[in-house]
Amino acid sequence: MAHSGINVLFEGRNLIRLFGGLWTTVEIAAVALVLGLILGVILGVLRTFPNRLLRLVLRLYLEFFRIVPTVVLLFLFYYILPKQLGVNLPANQVATLVFALWTAAEMSDIVRGALISVPKHQRESGMAIGLNRLQLYRYVLIPQAVSLELPATINLVTRVIKTTSLLMLISVMDVINVGQQVVEANNQKYPTGVFWVYGIIFVMYFAIDYPLSWWAKRMDKKRLERANG
Amino acid sequence: MAKQVIKVEHLEKYYQKDHILHDINFSIDQGEVVALLGPSGSGKSTLIRCLNGLEPYQNGTVSFNGDQVVPTEKNWQKLRQKIGMVFQSYDLFPNLTVLDNILLGPVKVQKQSRETAKAAAEKLLDQVGLREYENVYPRQLSGGQKQRIAIVRALALNPELMLFDEVTASLDPEMVRGVLNIISKLAQDSDMTMIVVTHEMNFAQQIADRVLFLEDGKILEQTKGDQFFKQPQTDRAKEFLESMDF
């Protein structure tokens, strides 16, 4: 057992480096999510306004980010933007920006969907007591939309976290990238190390994402119980 | 002579090419209760919804307290504090308690202090016998209770005109009486000006000072309440009353 592969994790600073990589991943995902969700709510609300031009522009924005694969978006922002526009951002910031814009796009659709599924009578009842548009959204439509959209939002969050595994492609030192380096550096000594390194990365992602999807499922169940209760 | 609360002149309404309301003219004095009667699809609900700007109209004018309304969203939004409306589907806001449903208008729109508004709201809740429900959520109420709260919510803004759009149409028959009693009491005690769209002929006869009878988007007759039910002026209205088993 002297050469058991699991020891690759305890060799040198390997484990600490892996956790460092995880921290980068979490940091990028967290900042991107906070920015993206806020922007997404605003865009989603705007997408329910009657102005056609505004809706068209926001729709194009959504479709662009939904249709173009995330990898392509990352390359686009990482390689093409600096060349064409002279904007030079560090890889971590490019990643955060791309993920924030992507989250905002997806979130805007979730919010819009939830808002338009609040019954029309609710809107009219709100208008009938003299609420202006801002108040109508603030007190009537958004609170009702939130309970409808929460499970979908959490699903989006888990998707965004998972997709951070692509960040190594633009050389962000995320957990996958660190893992790869550890594997390559220790390949001679620990031929089965790859299994253990990716194994622990699996556990890390699982530990973050699973509670979220469990929470989403539970909330959806509760909402249905309330609605049919 | 009593003050004229609302006046409608030459009102025309289209949905795309469909002509929904034809040259509607009438006016209502303060304290008057007008029942809007007519067969389904005659445009009653559309007409009443034009009176607080929930439906746009293409031609004609609505005047409120003598001032012609310039039909922008902003003007209607201000006027809606003075024109209360209750709908068939009693849409209380499910995310708010009964009390918060009622206070939303007075506190957020009219900027009353919460204490003042709360005292007034509780008084109204007492009148409809639902004071003990002020902290529950709408989903815990029956249809009739919800509709009574919806009436209180509209009254809490101290409106000068109340619009009732088939408020008992989706209620359980047992609940209808309670809701109608509240409206009758409002007509008698507080001298409220009201327009009531209803299919309850007994109720209409009991409270209406005047009846507007609509068919195919036209006002066929305007008759005093007691006279309409005994002796309608048009054959169509007579037929209508007979068909309602009245």
Short mmCIF file of C-alpha atoms in Angstrom, two decimals:
data_model
loop_
_atom_site.label_atom_id
_atom_site.label_comp_id
_atom_site.label_asym_id
_atom_site.label_seq_id
_atom_site.Cartn_x
_atom_site.Cartn_y
_atom_site.Cartn_z
CA MET A 1 0.00 0.00 0.00
CA ALA A 2 3.04 2.27 -0.03
CA HIS A 3 2.02 3.60 -3.41
CA SER A 4 -1.71 3.81 -2.90
CA GLY A 5 -3.02 6.51 -5.19
CA ILE A 6 -4.90 8.37 -2.49
CA ASN A 7 -1.62 9.64 -1.11
CA VAL A 8 -1.32 11.93 -4.11
CA LEU A 9 -3.73 14.21 -2.29
CA PHE A 10 -1.44 14.51 0.72
CA GLU A 11 1.77 14.92 -1.24
CA GLY A 12 3.29 18.37 -0.68
CA ARG A 13 0.69 21.11 -0.76
CA ASN A 14 -1.57 19.29 -3.19
CA LEU A 15 -4.71 19.28 -1.07
CA ILE A 16 -4.33 22.91 -0.09
CA ARG A 17 -3.81 23.82 -3.73
CA LEU A 18 -6.94 21.94 -4.70
CA PHE A 19 -8.95 23.80 -2.09
CA GLY A 20 -7.38 27.02 -3.31
CA GLY A 21 -8.61 26.17 -6.80
CA LEU A 22 -12.04 25.44 -5.42
CA TRP A 23 -12.03 28.82 -3.73
CA THR A 24 -11.28 30.52 -7.07
CA THR A 25 -14.13 28.59 -8.62
CA VAL A 26 -16.54 29.51 -5.84
CA GLU A 27 -15.46 33.13 -5.86
CA ILE A 28 -16.01 33.54 -9.58
CA ALA A 29 -19.34 31.70 -9.44
CA ALA A 30 -20.53 33.68 -6.42
CA VAL A 31 -19.68 37.13 -7.76
CA ALA A 32 -21.05 36.25 -11.20
CA LEU A 33 -24.26 34.91 -9.65
CA VAL A 34 -24.87 37.92 -7.43
CA LEU A 35 -24.31 40.37 -10.30
CA GLY A 36 -26.11 38.19 -12.82
CA LEU A 37 -29.17 37.53 -10.69
CA ILE A 38 -29.63 41.21 -9.86
CA LEU A 39 -29.18 42.27 -13.48
CA GLY A 40 -31.40 39.39 -14.58
CA VAL A 41 -34.27 40.48 -12.35
CA ILE A 42 -34.08 44.00 -13.74
CA LEU A 43 -33.94 42.77 -17.33
CA GLY A 44 -36.77 40.31 -16.66
CA VAL A 45 -39.00 43.08 -15.32
CA LEU A 46 -38.16 45.26 -18.33
CA ARG A 47 -39.07 42.40 -20.64
CA THR A 48 -42.67 42.52 -19.38
CA PHE A 49 -43.03 46.21 -20.29
CA PRO A 50 -45.05 47.09 -23.35
CA ASN A 51 -42.20 48.85 -25.22
CA ARG A 52 -41.52 46.65 -28.25
CA LEU A 53 -38.06 47.90 -29.13
CA LEU A 54 -36.85 47.36 -25.57
CA ARG A 55 -38.30 43.86 -25.56
CA LEU A 56 -36.68 43.02 -28.89
CA VAL A 57 -33.24 44.17 -27.76
CA LEU A 58 -33.46 42.20 -24.52
CA ARG A 59 -34.74 39.18 -26.37
CA LEU A 60 -31.75 39.28 -28.71
CA TYR A 61 -29.46 39.56 -25.70
CA LEU A 62 -31.06 36.49 -24.15
CA GLU A 63 -30.91 34.44 -27.34
CA PHE A 64 -27.28 35.36 -27.95
CA PHE A 65 -26.20 34.12 -24.54
CA ARG A 66 -28.46 31.10 -24.66
CA ILE A 67 -27.54 29.90 -28.11
CA VAL A 68 -23.79 30.54 -28.15
CA PRO A 69 -22.03 27.77 -26.17
CA THR A 70 -20.39 28.93 -22.98
CA VAL A 71 -16.95 27.82 -24.20
CA VAL A 72 -17.31 30.00 -27.27
CA LEU A 73 -18.41 32.93 -25.10
CA LEU A 74 -15.35 32.50 -22.92
CA PHE A 75 -13.00 32.43 -25.90
CA LEU A 76 -14.82 35.32 -27.49
CA PHE A 77 -14.35 37.51 -24.45
CA TYR A 78 -10.89 36.24 -23.61
CA TYR A 79 -9.21 36.35 -27.01
CA ILE A 80 -11.27 38.53 -29.29
CA LEU A 81 -12.29 41.42 -27.04
CA PRO A 82 -8.72 42.44 -26.13
CA LYS A 83 -7.68 42.31 -29.79
CA GLN A 84 -10.61 44.17 -31.27
CA LEU A 85 -11.52 46.53 -28.47
CA GLY A 86 -8.26 46.75 -26.62
CA VAL A 87 -9.90 45.71 -23.37
CA ASN A 88 -7.42 43.69 -21.37
CA LEU A 89 -8.89 41.96 -18.38
CA PRO A 90 -7.34 39.24 -16.24
CA ALA A 91 -8.76 35.80 -16.91
CA ASN A 92 -10.66 35.69 -13.61
CA GLN A 93 -12.46 38.91 -14.40
CA VAL A 94 -13.28 37.83 -17.94
CA ALA A 95 -14.72 34.65 -16.50
CA THR A 96 -16.77 36.54 -13.93
CA LEU A 97 -18.06 38.91 -16.60
CA VAL A 98 -19.07 36.15 -19.00
CA PHE A 99 -20.78 34.16 -16.31
CA ALA A 100 -22.57 37.22 -14.95
CA LEU A 101 -23.88 38.16 -18.39
CA TRP A 102 -24.92 34.60 -19.08
CA THR A 103 -26.68 34.30 -15.71
CA ALA A 104 -28.44 37.62 -16.32
CA ALA A 105 -29.70 36.43 -19.67
CA GLU A 106 -31.07 33.15 -18.35
CA MET A 107 -32.45 34.81 -15.23
CA SER A 108 -34.27 37.44 -17.27
CA ASP A 109 -36.21 34.68 -18.97
CA ILE A 110 -37.06 32.99 -15.67
CA VAL A 111 -38.25 36.28 -14.15
CA ARG A 112 -40.22 37.24 -17.23
CA GLY A 113 -41.90 33.83 -17.30
CA ALA A 114 -42.83 34.06 -13.64
CA LEU A 115 -44.14 37.60 -13.96
CA ILE A 116 -46.39 36.88 -16.90
CA SER A 117 -47.78 33.81 -15.17
CA VAL A 118 -49.09 35.92 -12.30
CA PRO A 119 -52.80 36.09 -13.21
CA LYS A 120 -53.95 39.14 -15.15
CA HIS A 121 -56.58 39.86 -12.49
CA GLN A 122 -53.87 40.43 -9.93
CA ARG A 123 -52.42 43.17 -12.08
CA GLU A 124 -55.84 44.73 -12.57
CA SER A 125 -56.71 44.55 -8.89
CA GLY A 126 -53.48 46.33 -8.14
CA MET A 127 -54.18 48.99 -10.72
CA ALA A 128 -57.73 49.40 -9.40
CA ILE A 129 -56.44 50.55 -6.02
CA GLY A 130 -54.31 53.17 -7.71
CA LEU A 131 -50.87 51.56 -7.58
CA ASN A 132 -48.41 52.95 -10.11
CA ARG A 133 -46.30 50.63 -12.20
CA LEU A 134 -43.38 50.58 -9.79
CA GLN A 135 -45.65 49.85 -6.82
CA LEU A 136 -47.51 47.20 -8.77
CA TYR A 137 -44.29 45.33 -9.43
CA ARG A 138 -42.88 45.95 -5.97
CA TYR A 139 -45.87 44.87 -3.87
CA VAL A 140 -47.94 42.60 -6.07
CA LEU A 141 -46.19 41.05 -9.05
CA ILE A 142 -42.60 40.44 -7.94
CA PRO A 143 -43.46 38.85 -4.56
CA GLN A 144 -45.79 36.44 -6.31
CA ALA A 145 -43.30 35.77 -9.07
CA VAL A 146 -40.53 34.94 -6.59
CA SER A 147 -42.20 31.83 -5.24
CA LEU A 148 -42.86 30.68 -8.81
CA GLU A 149 -39.33 31.29 -10.00
CA LEU A 150 -37.25 30.19 -7.02
CA PRO A 151 -36.79 26.52 -7.99
CA ALA A 152 -35.80 27.46 -11.55
CA THR A 153 -33.38 30.03 -10.17
CA ILE A 154 -31.67 27.50 -7.94
CA ASN A 155 -31.36 25.16 -10.89
CA LEU A 156 -29.70 27.96 -12.80
CA VAL A 157 -27.30 28.48 -9.89
CA THR A 158 -26.28 24.82 -9.89
CA ARG A 159 -25.79 24.93 -13.65
CA VAL A 160 -23.57 28.00 -13.40
CA ILE A 161 -21.46 26.40 -10.68
CA LYS A 162 -21.04 23.23 -12.72
CA THR A 163 -20.11 25.14 -15.83
CA THR A 164 -17.22 26.86 -14.08
CA SER A 165 -15.33 23.67 -14.92
CA LEU A 166 -14.80 25.21 -18.36
CA LEU A 167 -12.79 28.04 -16.89
CA MET A 168 -9.49 26.17 -17.25
CA LEU A 169 -9.85 26.71 -21.00
CA ILE A 170 -9.06 30.38 -20.54
CA SER A 171 -6.36 29.45 -18.02
CA VAL A 172 -8.16 30.44 -14.85
CA MET A 173 -6.56 28.56 -11.98
CA ASP A 174 -9.83 26.94 -10.93
CA VAL A 175 -10.12 23.61 -9.19
CA ILE A 176 -10.07 21.60 -12.44
CA ASN A 177 -6.96 23.33 -13.70
CA VAL A 178 -5.17 22.79 -10.39
CA GLY A 179 -6.30 19.17 -10.43
CA GLN A 180 -4.85 18.66 -13.89
CA GLN A 181 -1.52 20.11 -12.80
CA VAL A 182 -1.43 17.88 -9.74
CA VAL A 183 -2.15 14.85 -11.88
CA GLU A 184 0.55 15.70 -14.39
CA ALA A 185 3.16 16.51 -11.78
CA ASN A 186 2.60 13.28 -9.88
CA ASN A 187 1.96 10.93 -12.77
CA GLN A 188 5.23 9.03 -12.34
CA LYS A 189 4.88 8.40 -8.66
CA TYR A 190 1.12 7.89 -8.55
CA PRO A 191 -0.17 6.34 -11.80
CA THR A 192 -3.67 6.05 -10.33
CA GLY A 193 -3.56 9.57 -8.93
CA VAL A 194 -5.85 10.86 -11.69
CA PHE A 195 -8.70 8.81 -10.23
CA TRP A 196 -8.23 10.28 -6.77
CA VAL A 197 -7.80 13.86 -7.89
CA TYR A 198 -10.88 13.87 -10.07
CA GLY A 199 -12.63 11.86 -7.39
CA ILE A 200 -12.15 14.60 -4.84
CA ILE A 201 -13.16 17.24 -7.39
CA PHE A 202 -16.35 15.28 -7.95
CA VAL A 203 -16.99 15.26 -4.22
CA MET A 204 -16.35 19.00 -4.02
CA TYR A 205 -18.81 19.87 -6.79
CA PHE A 206 -21.33 17.43 -5.41
CA ALA A 207 -21.07 18.93 -1.94
CA ILE A 208 -21.88 22.36 -3.32
CA ASP A 209 -24.52 21.51 -5.89
CA TYR A 210 -26.48 18.71 -4.29
CA PRO A 211 -27.81 20.70 -1.30
CA LEU A 212 -28.95 23.37 -3.73
CA SER A 213 -30.88 20.99 -5.92
CA TRP A 214 -32.36 19.30 -2.85
CA TRP A 215 -33.50 22.70 -1.62
CA ALA A 216 -35.04 23.52 -5.02
CA LYS A 217 -36.97 20.28 -5.06
CA ARG A 218 -38.23 20.78 -1.53
CA MET A 219 -39.39 24.31 -2.24
CA ASP A 220 -41.21 23.30 -5.36
CA LYS A 221 -43.01 20.60 -3.44
CA LYS A 222 -43.97 23.05 -0.73
CA ARG A 223 -45.23 25.55 -3.27
CA LEU A 224 -47.42 22.92 -4.90
CA GLU A 225 -48.75 21.86 -1.52
CA ARG A 226 -49.63 25.46 -0.75
CA ALA A 227 -51.23 26.02 -4.13
CA ASN A 228 -53.35 22.91 -3.90
CA GLY A 229 -53.73 22.90 -0.15
CA MET B 1 -79.59 69.55 -7.74
CA ALA B 2 -77.16 66.82 -6.81
CA LYS B 3 -73.59 66.91 -8.01
CA GLN B 4 -72.80 64.94 -11.12
CA VAL B 5 -70.14 62.35 -10.32
CA ILE B 6 -69.57 60.75 -13.67
CA LYS B 7 -70.62 61.62 -17.17
CA VAL B 8 -70.04 59.58 -20.29
CA GLU B 9 -70.49 61.11 -23.73
CA HIS B 10 -70.42 59.40 -27.12
CA LEU B 11 -68.18 56.61 -25.87
CA GLU B 12 -67.05 54.17 -28.57
CA LYS B 13 -64.96 51.06 -28.02
CA TYR B 14 -63.44 48.67 -30.52
CA TYR B 15 -61.46 45.49 -30.13
CA GLN B 16 -59.54 45.53 -33.39
CA LYS B 17 -62.46 45.61 -35.85
CA ASP B 18 -65.20 44.53 -33.45
CA HIS B 19 -67.35 47.43 -32.40
CA ILE B 20 -68.00 46.72 -28.72
CA LEU B 21 -69.65 49.89 -27.42
CA HIS B 22 -71.76 52.21 -29.57
CA ASP B 23 -72.27 55.85 -28.67
CA ILE B 24 -72.74 55.41 -24.92
CA ASN B 25 -74.19 58.45 -23.13
CA PHE B 26 -75.21 58.70 -19.51
CA SER B 27 -74.46 60.56 -16.33
CA ILE B 28 -74.77 59.65 -12.68
CA ASP B 29 -75.45 61.98 -9.76
CA GLN B 30 -73.96 61.73 -6.35
CA GLY B 31 -75.59 59.06 -4.22
CA GLU B 32 -77.27 57.40 -7.16
CA VAL B 33 -77.14 53.64 -7.59
CA VAL B 34 -77.23 52.49 -11.20
CA ALA B 35 -77.62 48.88 -12.23
CA LEU B 36 -76.11 47.92 -15.55
CA LEU B 37 -78.19 45.05 -16.89
CA GLY B 38 -78.24 43.11 -20.11
CA PRO B 39 -77.56 39.71 -21.62
CA SER B 40 -74.08 38.17 -21.61
CA GLY B 41 -71.76 39.75 -24.12
CA SER B 42 -73.72 42.99 -24.24
CA GLY B 43 -70.68 45.00 -23.14
CA LYS B 44 -71.60 45.66 -19.50
CA SER B 45 -68.24 44.66 -18.07
CA THR B 46 -66.34 46.41 -20.85
CA LEU B 47 -68.28 49.60 -20.19
CA ILE B 48 -67.68 49.55 -16.44
CA ARG B 49 -63.98 48.87 -17.04
CA CYS B 50 -63.77 51.90 -19.33
CA LEU B 51 -64.90 54.02 -16.39
CA ASN B 52 -61.66 53.53 -14.46
CA GLY B 53 -59.35 53.26 -17.42
CA LEU B 54 -58.73 49.52 -17.33
CA GLU B 55 -60.03 49.40 -20.91
CA PRO B 56 -59.01 52.04 -23.40
CA TYR B 57 -61.76 53.57 -25.53
CA GLN B 58 -61.37 54.95 -29.00
CA ASN B 59 -63.82 57.82 -29.03
CA GLY B 60 -65.92 59.92 -26.72
CA THR B 61 -65.24 61.25 -23.26
CA VAL B 62 -65.56 60.35 -19.61
CA SER B 63 -65.85 63.18 -17.10
CA PHE B 64 -65.38 62.77 -13.39
CA ASN B 65 -66.75 65.43 -11.04
CA GLY B 66 -67.23 67.73 -14.02
CA ASP B 67 -63.67 67.42 -15.32
CA GLN B 68 -63.11 65.61 -18.55
CA VAL B 69 -60.55 62.84 -18.10
CA VAL B 70 -57.54 63.07 -20.39
CA PRO B 71 -57.08 59.34 -20.83
CA THR B 72 -53.42 58.84 -20.02
CA GLU B 73 -52.26 56.04 -17.75
CA LYS B 74 -51.05 58.56 -15.19
CA ASN B 75 -54.38 60.39 -14.98
CA TRP B 76 -56.30 57.17 -14.62
CA GLN B 77 -53.90 55.96 -11.97
CA LYS B 78 -54.69 59.05 -9.86
CA LEU B 79 -58.41 58.76 -10.46
CA ARG B 80 -58.55 55.13 -9.43
CA GLN B 81 -58.18 56.21 -5.81
CA LYS B 82 -61.54 57.91 -6.17
CA ILE B 83 -63.14 55.18 -8.24
CA GLY B 84 -63.17 51.90 -6.34
CA MET B 85 -63.68 48.71 -8.27
CA VAL B 86 -64.53 45.18 -7.21
CA PHE B 87 -64.19 42.30 -9.67
CA GLN B 88 -65.92 39.00 -10.20
CA SER B 89 -62.80 37.05 -9.34
CA TYR B 90 -62.14 38.75 -5.96
CA ASP B 91 -58.42 38.92 -6.48
CA LEU B 92 -56.90 39.54 -3.10
CA PHE B 93 -53.12 39.56 -3.18
CA PRO B 94 -52.12 36.08 -1.94
CA ASN B 95 -48.73 37.27 -0.71
CA LEU B 96 -50.27 39.72 1.79
CA THR B 97 -52.44 39.28 4.87
CA VAL B 98 -56.01 40.54 4.84
CA LEU B 99 -54.98 43.71 6.67
CA ASP B 100 -52.03 44.37 4.35
CA ASN B 101 -54.26 43.84 1.33
CA ILE B 102 -56.52 46.57 2.65
CA LEU B 103 -53.73 48.92 3.72
CA LEU B 104 -51.72 48.76 0.51
CA GLY B 105 -53.77 51.47 -1.20
CA PRO B 106 -54.18 53.89 1.72
CA VAL B 107 -50.57 53.61 2.91
CA LYS B 108 -48.61 53.30 -0.34
CA VAL B 109 -50.82 55.21 -2.75
CA GLN B 110 -52.41 57.81 -0.50
CA LYS B 111 -49.47 58.01 1.92
CA GLN B 112 -51.66 57.81 5.00
CA SER B 113 -49.90 56.77 8.18
CA ARG B 114 -50.23 53.09 8.90
CA GLU B 115 -51.96 53.77 12.24
CA THR B 116 -54.65 55.99 10.77
CA ALA B 117 -55.24 53.63 7.88
CA LYS B 118 -55.32 50.63 10.19
CA ALA B 119 -57.95 52.16 12.43
CA ALA B 120 -60.12 52.92 9.41
CA ALA B 121 -59.55 49.45 7.97
CA GLU B 122 -60.53 47.76 11.21
CA LYS B 123 -63.71 49.76 11.34
CA LEU B 124 -64.57 48.60 7.84
CA LEU B 125 -63.69 45.02 8.73
CA ASP B 126 -66.07 45.26 11.68
CA GLN B 127 -68.83 46.37 9.37
CA VAL B 128 -68.43 43.30 7.19
CA GLY B 129 -68.00 41.04 10.22
CA LEU B 130 -64.47 39.93 9.42
CA ARG B 131 -62.41 41.79 12.01
CA GLU B 132 -60.97 38.62 13.48
CA TYR B 133 -59.51 37.64 10.11
CA GLU B 134 -57.22 40.63 9.70
CA ASN B 135 -54.02 38.65 10.14
CA VAL B 136 -54.84 35.62 8.03
CA TYR B 137 -53.84 35.08 4.42
CA PRO B 138 -56.46 35.08 1.66
CA ARG B 139 -56.07 31.36 0.97
CA GLN B 140 -57.60 30.64 4.39
CA LEU B 141 -60.82 32.47 3.51
CA SER B 142 -63.94 31.30 1.69
CA GLY B 143 -64.98 32.93 -1.58
CA GLY B 144 -67.62 35.04 0.10
CA GLN B 145 -65.20 36.23 2.74
CA LYS B 146 -62.63 37.09 0.09
CA GLN B 147 -65.15 39.11 -1.83
CA ARG B 148 -66.15 41.02 1.31
CA ILE B 149 -62.49 41.80 1.93
CA ALA B 150 -62.13 42.92 -1.68
CA ILE B 151 -64.99 45.35 -1.11
CA VAL B 152 -63.32 46.65 2.04
CA ARG B 153 -60.04 47.01 0.15
CA ALA B 154 -61.74 49.23 -2.42
CA LEU B 155 -63.60 51.24 0.25
CA ALA B 156 -60.45 51.84 2.27
CA LEU B 157 -59.37 54.44 -0.28
CA ASN B 158 -62.50 56.48 0.47
CA PRO B 159 -63.73 56.43 -3.11
CA GLU B 160 -66.46 58.71 -4.43
CA LEU B 161 -67.71 56.12 -6.88
CA MET B 162 -67.82 52.34 -6.59
CA LEU B 163 -67.91 49.96 -9.55
CA PHE B 164 -69.09 46.41 -8.93
CA ASP B 165 -68.44 44.02 -11.81
CA GLU B 166 -70.56 40.88 -11.30
CA VAL B 167 -69.21 40.51 -7.83
CA THR B 168 -71.37 37.51 -6.96
CA ALA B 169 -71.10 35.65 -10.25
CA SER B 170 -68.43 33.22 -9.13
CA LEU B 171 -69.62 32.77 -5.55
CA ASP B 172 -71.24 29.80 -3.98
CA PRO B 173 -75.01 30.53 -3.79
CA GLU B 174 -74.89 30.49 -0.01
CA MET B 175 -72.32 33.24 0.01
CA VAL B 176 -74.16 35.55 -2.36
CA ARG B 177 -76.55 37.04 0.17
CA GLY B 178 -73.85 38.17 2.56
CA VAL B 179 -72.00 40.04 -0.14
CA LEU B 180 -75.14 41.63 -1.57
CA ASN B 181 -76.23 42.76 1.89
CA ILE B 182 -73.00 44.66 2.27
CA ILE B 183 -73.52 46.45 -1.02
CA SER B 184 -77.14 47.28 -0.15
CA LYS B 185 -76.09 48.63 3.20
CA LEU B 186 -73.45 50.73 1.54
CA ALA B 187 -76.06 52.19 -0.79
CA GLN B 188 -78.45 53.02 2.05
CA ASP B 189 -76.18 54.09 4.88
CA SER B 190 -73.33 55.91 3.24
CA ASP B 191 -75.05 57.37 0.22
CA MET B 192 -72.31 55.95 -2.01
CA THR B 193 -72.55 56.48 -5.75
CA MET B 194 -72.42 53.06 -7.38
CA ILE B 195 -72.57 51.30 -10.68
CA VAL B 196 -73.46 47.65 -10.35
CA VAL B 197 -73.21 45.03 -13.07
CA THR B 198 -75.17 42.01 -11.94
CA HIS B 199 -77.29 39.06 -12.95
CA GLU B 200 -79.14 39.04 -9.62
CA MET B 201 -82.42 40.66 -10.63
CA ASN B 202 -83.92 40.73 -7.14
CA PHE B 203 -80.86 42.49 -5.88
CA ALA B 204 -80.86 44.95 -8.77
CA GLN B 205 -84.50 45.78 -8.13
CA GLN B 206 -83.85 46.29 -4.48
CA ILE B 207 -80.99 48.75 -4.82
CA ALA B 208 -81.16 50.38 -8.25
CA ASP B 209 -82.32 53.96 -8.50
CA ARG B 210 -81.95 53.63 -12.23
CA VAL B 211 -81.32 50.84 -14.70
CA LEU B 212 -79.23 51.06 -17.84
CA PHE B 213 -80.21 48.22 -20.13
CA LEU B 214 -77.50 47.25 -22.60
CA GLU B 215 -77.60 45.05 -25.63
CA ASP B 216 -74.93 44.61 -28.33
CA GLY B 217 -72.99 47.51 -26.92
CA LYS B 218 -75.86 49.99 -27.07
CA ILE B 219 -77.90 51.44 -24.27
CA LEU B 220 -81.44 50.37 -25.18
CA GLU B 221 -83.11 52.07 -22.28
CA GLN B 222 -82.50 54.11 -19.15
CA THR B 223 -85.38 53.75 -16.74
CA LYS B 224 -86.01 54.41 -13.09
CA GLY B 225 -85.38 51.28 -11.06
CA ASP B 226 -88.87 50.50 -9.80
CA GLN B 227 -90.37 51.24 -13.19
CA PHE B 228 -87.90 49.09 -15.15
CA PHE B 229 -88.83 45.96 -13.30
CA LYS B 230 -92.60 46.56 -13.46
CA GLN B 231 -92.83 48.10 -16.85
CA PRO B 232 -89.78 48.06 -19.04
CA GLN B 233 -90.04 50.42 -21.97
CA THR B 234 -88.61 48.16 -24.64
CA ASP B 235 -89.77 44.72 -25.70
CA ARG B 236 -86.19 43.50 -25.57
CA ALA B 237 -85.93 44.41 -21.88
CA LYS B 238 -89.26 42.72 -21.21
CA GLU B 239 -88.01 39.56 -22.92
CA PHE B 240 -84.79 39.76 -20.94
CA LEU B 241 -86.60 40.02 -17.61
CA GLU B 242 -88.84 37.11 -18.50
CA SER B 243 -85.85 34.98 -19.45
CA MET B 244 -84.29 35.73 -16.07
CA ASP B 245 -87.33 34.13 -14.38
CA PHE B 246 -88.03 37.37 -12.75
#
